[in-house]
Amino acid sequence: MSYLDELNDEQRDAVKYCEGPLLILAGAGSGKTRVLTFKITHILKQNYARPSEILAVTFTNKAAGEMKERILKMMPGIYFPSMGTFHSICARFLRDHMEGSAQSSRFVIYDSGDCRVLMRECLKELNLDDKVFTPERMSSAISRLKNKLLDPEDFARTGISYDSRITYDVYCLYEEKLKSNNALDFDDLLMKSVFLLRNNKELLDRYSRMFKYVLIDEYQDINHAQYELVLLFSSFHRKITVVGDDDQSIYRFRGAEMSLLMRFEEDFPQARVIKLERNYRSTKVILEAANNLMKKNRVRREKNLWTDRKGGEKIGYFRAVTGRSEARFVILKIRELMRNDNYNYRDFAILYRTNAQSRLFEEVLIQEGMPYNLIGSLKYYERKEIKDLLAYLRVVVNRQDSLSLRRIINVPPRGVGDVTMKKLEHLSREEHIDLLEAAGRLSSSKEGSAKMRAQLTHLVEVLEEATRSLTVKTAGAIVEDIIDALKYREYLTSSGTAEGVAREENINEFITVVKEFESFSVDASLEAFLAHISLISDIDLWEDSEGRINLMTFHLTKGLEFPVVFMTGLEEKLIPHIMSQEKEEDLEEERRLCYVGITRAMDRLFMTHAEERFMRGVTEKRDVSRFLTEIPESILTLYGGTALPSAFSQAKQWKSEREDYCRDETCEVESLKRGDRVTHQFFGVGRVLTVTGDTVKVDFVDKGIKRVVRDYLSKSLGNNAPKRIRFQKGDRVYHAKWRSGVVCRSDEESSLVMVIFTGTGTQFVQAEELSPLPTLQDKRPPL
DNA sequence: ACTAGAATCGTTTTT
DNA sequence: CGATTCTAGT
């Protein structure tokens, strides 16, 4: 059994124990993924079960994919039907078995944006004060209920206060709307699965007998509904393996209950418990920082994470003046490490608490011409034209989806406005027909203009025709049909604007995505495509082999590791976040979040923060995070900054870098003030009006008042005539709004440039709005 | 019905 | 600051 030799004693125990329930308490970096994959391989090799008899739940689809890949390397040709996230497994389960119940198997999955729209409708209908009962608050209240498996009736039995009366009304209406749209939200996927299993003994029997082994990863982050699901699926064989680490529980806000991990032995009294405490990932110094931090938490299992790796570099600490100089420090440090220690871009992770912090890093990275990967800005599916297209497709699959129909009923414009919509809604309610049917009827009546009716008739026909072709055509073919029939391209490009052409490009990209899906998916139907699209997460799309610096939130790093990690924005109000500083449980969760970040680092760790931060238009003073002060001074190395926080006032160790990072702030920045004469590459000569953070408002002689990023200005000494720059295919460019991109086409005549932007896709912009960026070859680390 | 400009508002993490 | 919603005017 050669594969078992690669494991340590505890890991091997965990792999070989297949007789009953098992709890693996796996500290950070202790090789839990390895244990899980080996265990599944072991089960298969020993013929304890077949692949279809194993239920394996991971935290992301990506993790599931990697696990499958690794097992496939050891045992080629295997297919695992039940390996994935709770949500994807449940979606599949419901699609297979919900036929005949309230929501049919053709349901669509509403994302949080869709749910917000739906919730807004509810609140409006109930005439609730939307200052007090905001869609966000009500949504999260209902989400909590669903995670606790309480349907409106269950909830009604538990409380009677005025607020809960309102919640009850909202919940009922919200559910009603979901039902009438034949839609489910994320929480429904879990809750309805549990209800289905509870109410259908035959189904429960079948599934629980089928799953001879149930394995759950990241058990510390499961919520009540998921827990119930685990119990149900494993109820027959009770051969359940869960892996978790209470110190890494960071999803309380979405219902995760750490206590479920804590009480596993009570739920399964005969359970074995195996602790994996040997860390293979990090240096001793990094573990010491992590362990010291976690000692401060009260609610946790005692543990002793250890490594026999030698000490390693001390943790780099940098206190910057502004957010921008913090970013600059990080990027220059990366340069230096690449130069001295042969690191590749992909070895670095820049981590932060909130997505808003990524901006500064992006800006500096762009300036420096360094490639990066921004994870968690899944902008693609948020683009208008893509959402429109998805809305069409949803209606095709599920004509009851009135939310989606409403979105596209007047796109392209068909003369359907508020008045017509009101009529349609009325008709739909009176006649008990869906909205699409109502549109069909109205279009053959005498109501409204003839032109509008003709166009409505066409729309209904196109959609219904697409629905009929569902069984015979692939997703891609249907998408193309609809785009052609509705002249969607023409609609986008008719305005003749650059934006329109860019949107058309995005449509092409979408078609490519659909076709790609067709080629790798077993099921190439439109339904399958829509289901797939709505359940992929940010991290699923991350490709780590690309040779780019990685930017992401602390939350998204779970399960990942990087040779060099930068933890940034370690300030009070950011981490612990201002919203999580009051309650002890919240605070402890923030500390765990910090712990998760620290334990991602393999070789080197840097912790940074800024004295002041520019957010939402104002600059605010910031204090160092209490978590940073919980790390012993003795394992920190202080890099230059303007001052030391009081907690470190004893430390004397200063580095020569100091001057480097201060220069940006004190010299260049300080020197730019109102009245200064400046030159901009494209706008020419002007005078500074105001300086706000990183943005400077300048009154240009030729171009008038514009706001530009400070870095693209230089103090002007003479009358440097601005040159017009020609862009060509392949040039890297920067745009104030869309940020970095690569030139695709350039039209001399109109000075329009087509750019594919990293985050936002294709756009057409005026050449004047672009600044050239150094190509990767040009920009070597400075010596 | 549609549009452009004004006003408002929110401060986190995500399947 | 920036995204979203509201409003007034065509």
Tab-separated table of C-alpha atoms in Angstrom, chain A residues 355-555:
chain	number	residue	atom	x	y	z
A	355	ASN	CA	-12.942	44.368	-1.187
A	356	ALA	CA	-12.749	48.143	-1.293
A	357	GLN	CA	-9.124	47.927	-0.230
A	358	SER	CA	-8.077	46.193	-3.407
A	359	ARG	CA	-8.232	49.384	-5.445
A	360	LEU	CA	-5.051	50.945	-4.227
A	361	PHE	CA	-3.078	47.790	-4.771
A	362	GLU	CA	-4.453	47.519	-8.249
A	363	GLU	CA	-3.511	51.070	-9.073
A	364	VAL	CA	0.043	50.636	-7.932
A	365	LEU	CA	0.398	47.261	-9.620
A	366	ILE	CA	-0.868	48.771	-12.842
A	367	GLN	CA	1.584	51.627	-12.628
A	368	GLU	CA	4.398	49.236	-12.057
A	369	GLY	CA	3.300	46.987	-14.854
A	370	MET	CA	3.070	43.917	-12.661
A	371	PRO	CA	0.561	41.191	-13.507
A	372	TYR	CA	-2.074	40.424	-10.921
A	373	ASN	CA	-5.169	38.416	-10.341
A	374	LEU	CA	-8.048	40.068	-8.534
A	375	ILE	CA	-10.179	37.382	-7.003
A	376	GLY	CA	-13.689	38.189	-5.887
A	377	SER	CA	-14.595	40.854	-8.374
A	378	LEU	CA	-16.778	38.640	-10.467
A	379	LYS	CA	-17.781	41.532	-12.637
A	380	TYR	CA	-18.485	39.578	-15.747
A	381	TYR	CA	-21.909	38.289	-14.806
A	382	GLU	CA	-22.850	41.651	-13.423
A	383	ARG	CA	-22.631	43.414	-16.746
A	384	LYS	CA	-25.959	44.655	-18.027
A	385	GLU	CA	-25.860	42.893	-21.372
A	386	ILE	CA	-24.910	39.604	-19.765
A	387	LYS	CA	-27.649	39.899	-17.175
A	388	ASP	CA	-30.129	40.642	-19.953
A	389	LEU	CA	-29.081	37.563	-21.817
A	390	LEU	CA	-29.308	35.433	-18.720
A	391	ALA	CA	-32.764	36.839	-18.069
A	392	TYR	CA	-33.909	35.776	-21.554
A	393	LEU	CA	-32.553	32.304	-20.982
A	394	ARG	CA	-34.191	31.985	-17.613
A	395	VAL	CA	-37.578	32.833	-19.047
A	396	VAL	CA	-37.022	30.275	-21.787
A	397	VAL	CA	-36.324	27.584	-19.227
A	398	ASN	CA	-38.915	28.777	-16.773
A	399	ARG	CA	-41.647	31.027	-18.081
A	400	GLN	CA	-42.877	31.736	-14.575
A	401	ASP	CA	-39.770	33.757	-13.820
A	402	SER	CA	-41.487	37.124	-13.857
A	403	LEU	CA	-38.493	38.841	-12.331
A	404	SER	CA	-36.407	38.013	-15.363
A	405	LEU	CA	-39.242	38.682	-17.787
A	406	ARG	CA	-39.746	42.099	-16.294
A	407	ARG	CA	-36.095	42.801	-16.810
A	408	ILE	CA	-36.141	42.103	-20.519
A	409	ILE	CA	-39.712	42.747	-21.596
A	410	ASN	CA	-38.680	46.162	-22.841
A	411	VAL	CA	-35.129	45.306	-23.935
A	412	PRO	CA	-34.680	46.119	-26.774
A	413	PRO	CA	-37.279	48.907	-26.334
A	414	ARG	CA	-40.748	47.776	-27.348
A	415	GLY	CA	-42.764	50.643	-25.957
A	416	VAL	CA	-43.623	48.737	-22.815
A	417	GLY	CA	-43.493	51.038	-19.839
A	418	ASP	CA	-45.095	51.395	-16.433
A	419	VAL	CA	-48.624	51.613	-17.751
A	420	THR	CA	-48.384	48.472	-19.862
A	421	MET	CA	-46.625	46.625	-17.061
A	422	LYS	CA	-49.468	47.488	-14.678
A	423	LYS	CA	-51.961	46.119	-17.180
A	424	LEU	CA	-49.958	42.932	-17.576
A	425	GLU	CA	-49.709	42.407	-13.852
A	426	HIS	CA	-53.403	42.971	-13.452
A	427	LEU	CA	-54.224	40.586	-16.262
A	428	SER	CA	-51.896	37.986	-14.846
A	429	ARG	CA	-53.483	38.201	-11.420
A	430	GLU	CA	-57.088	38.258	-12.591
A	431	GLU	CA	-56.799	35.388	-15.010
A	432	HIS	CA	-54.352	33.338	-12.941
A	433	ILE	CA	-51.902	33.139	-15.804
A	434	ASP	CA	-48.170	33.778	-15.867
A	435	LEU	CA	-46.783	37.076	-17.030
A	436	LEU	CA	-45.637	35.756	-20.385
A	437	GLU	CA	-49.108	34.444	-21.084
A	438	ALA	CA	-50.522	37.823	-20.122
A	439	ALA	CA	-48.123	39.486	-22.544
A	440	GLY	CA	-49.339	37.149	-25.254
A	441	ARG	CA	-52.966	37.986	-24.557
A	442	LEU	CA	-52.427	41.700	-24.354
A	443	SER	CA	-50.592	41.643	-27.662
A	444	SER	CA	-53.619	40.124	-29.371
A	445	SER	CA	-56.059	42.560	-27.755
A	446	LYS	CA	-56.812	46.160	-28.617
A	447	GLU	CA	-54.961	47.617	-25.612
A	448	GLY	CA	-52.092	50.015	-26.243
A	449	SER	CA	-50.423	50.966	-29.489
A	450	ALA	CA	-50.395	48.592	-32.435
A	451	LYS	CA	-46.634	48.883	-32.738
A	452	MET	CA	-46.100	47.846	-29.142
A	453	ARG	CA	-48.459	44.908	-29.533
A	454	ALA	CA	-46.691	43.685	-32.646
A	455	GLN	CA	-43.341	43.754	-30.911
A	456	LEU	CA	-44.717	42.029	-27.861
A	457	THR	CA	-46.174	39.290	-30.026
A	458	HIS	CA	-42.783	38.773	-31.575
A	459	LEU	CA	-41.050	38.548	-28.223
A	460	VAL	CA	-43.490	35.989	-26.897
A	461	GLU	CA	-43.139	33.925	-30.044
A	462	VAL	CA	-39.365	33.940	-29.920
A	463	LEU	CA	-39.281	32.909	-26.290
A	464	GLU	CA	-41.860	30.186	-26.706
A	465	GLU	CA	-40.149	28.859	-29.783
A	466	ALA	CA	-36.887	28.684	-27.812
A	467	THR	CA	-38.678	26.812	-25.055
A	468	ARG	CA	-39.950	24.259	-27.556
A	469	SER	CA	-36.443	23.718	-28.883
A	470	LEU	CA	-35.063	23.110	-25.393
A	471	THR	CA	-34.933	19.355	-25.751
A	472	VAL	CA	-33.410	19.317	-29.220
A	473	LYS	CA	-30.932	22.178	-29.137
A	474	THR	CA	-27.871	22.846	-27.072
A	475	ALA	CA	-27.547	25.874	-24.834
A	476	GLY	CA	-25.274	27.642	-27.287
A	477	ALA	CA	-27.633	27.208	-30.220
A	478	ILE	CA	-30.541	28.587	-28.237
A	479	VAL	CA	-28.574	31.593	-27.096
A	480	GLU	CA	-27.625	32.409	-30.661
A	481	ASP	CA	-31.197	31.925	-31.862
A	482	ILE	CA	-32.490	34.413	-29.361
A	483	ILE	CA	-29.818	36.988	-30.036
A	484	ASP	CA	-30.575	36.807	-33.759
A	485	ALA	CA	-34.349	36.737	-33.510
A	486	LEU	CA	-34.529	39.678	-31.141
A	487	LYS	CA	-31.865	41.581	-33.044
A	488	TYR	CA	-30.048	42.052	-29.793
A	489	ARG	CA	-26.738	42.855	-31.451
A	490	GLU	CA	-28.364	45.514	-33.594
A	491	TYR	CA	-29.906	46.971	-30.483
A	492	LEU	CA	-26.530	47.213	-28.791
A	493	THR	CA	-24.731	48.693	-31.761
A	494	SER	CA	-27.535	50.893	-33.137
A	495	SER	CA	-26.546	53.855	-31.014
A	496	GLY	CA	-23.265	53.871	-32.888
A	497	THR	CA	-21.403	54.482	-29.654
A	498	ALA	CA	-18.171	52.827	-28.735
A	499	GLU	CA	-19.851	51.373	-25.705
A	500	GLY	CA	-22.349	49.560	-27.880
A	501	VAL	CA	-19.657	47.842	-29.893
A	502	ALA	CA	-17.894	46.875	-26.703
A	503	ARG	CA	-21.067	45.333	-25.371
A	504	GLU	CA	-21.424	43.335	-28.513
A	505	GLU	CA	-17.950	41.983	-27.906
A	506	ASN	CA	-19.056	40.935	-24.433
A	507	ILE	CA	-21.969	39.101	-25.971
A	508	ASN	CA	-19.536	37.194	-28.146
A	509	GLU	CA	-17.556	36.351	-25.078
A	510	PHE	CA	-20.702	35.055	-23.439
A	511	ILE	CA	-21.383	32.770	-26.368
A	512	THR	CA	-17.858	31.450	-26.020
A	513	VAL	CA	-18.491	30.760	-22.342
A	514	VAL	CA	-21.654	28.836	-23.200
A	515	LYS	CA	-19.868	26.788	-25.836
A	516	GLU	CA	-17.009	26.037	-23.491
A	517	PHE	CA	-19.550	24.779	-21.012
A	518	GLU	CA	-21.081	22.557	-23.651
A	519	SER	CA	-17.757	20.991	-24.412
A	520	PHE	CA	-16.889	19.991	-20.852
A	521	SER	CA	-20.274	19.310	-19.328
A	522	VAL	CA	-21.922	15.941	-19.457
A	523	ASP	CA	-25.256	17.707	-19.806
A	524	ALA	CA	-25.148	20.448	-22.470
A	525	SER	CA	-28.714	21.610	-21.937
A	526	LEU	CA	-29.642	25.181	-21.204
A	527	GLU	CA	-31.014	24.210	-17.814
A	528	ALA	CA	-27.699	22.688	-16.864
A	529	PHE	CA	-25.857	25.770	-18.038
A	530	LEU	CA	-28.018	28.118	-15.977
A	531	ALA	CA	-27.650	25.969	-12.902
A	532	HIS	CA	-23.904	25.901	-13.373
A	533	ILE	CA	-23.656	29.662	-13.859
A	534	SER	CA	-25.565	30.515	-10.724
A	535	LEU	CA	-23.508	28.310	-8.444
A	536	ILE	CA	-19.970	29.129	-9.471
A	537	SER	CA	-18.137	31.269	-6.962
A	538	ASP	CA	-15.348	33.786	-7.225
A	539	ILE	CA	-12.708	31.417	-6.067
A	540	ASP	CA	-13.859	28.753	-8.512
A	541	LEU	CA	-12.731	30.969	-11.360
A	542	TRP	CA	-9.269	31.463	-9.956
A	543	GLU	CA	-6.423	30.028	-11.951
A	544	ASP	CA	-3.323	29.851	-9.806
A	545	SER	CA	-0.883	28.786	-12.489
A	546	GLU	CA	-0.923	32.062	-14.321
A	547	GLY	CA	2.087	33.739	-12.826
A	548	ARG	CA	0.259	36.660	-11.284
A	549	ILE	CA	0.209	38.274	-7.890
A	550	ASN	CA	-2.962	37.281	-6.072
A	551	LEU	CA	-5.300	39.794	-4.469
A	552	MET	CA	-8.208	38.628	-2.337
A	553	THR	CA	-10.104	39.015	0.913
A	554	PHE	CA	-9.141	37.062	4.001
A	555	HIS	CA	-12.309	35.031	3.610
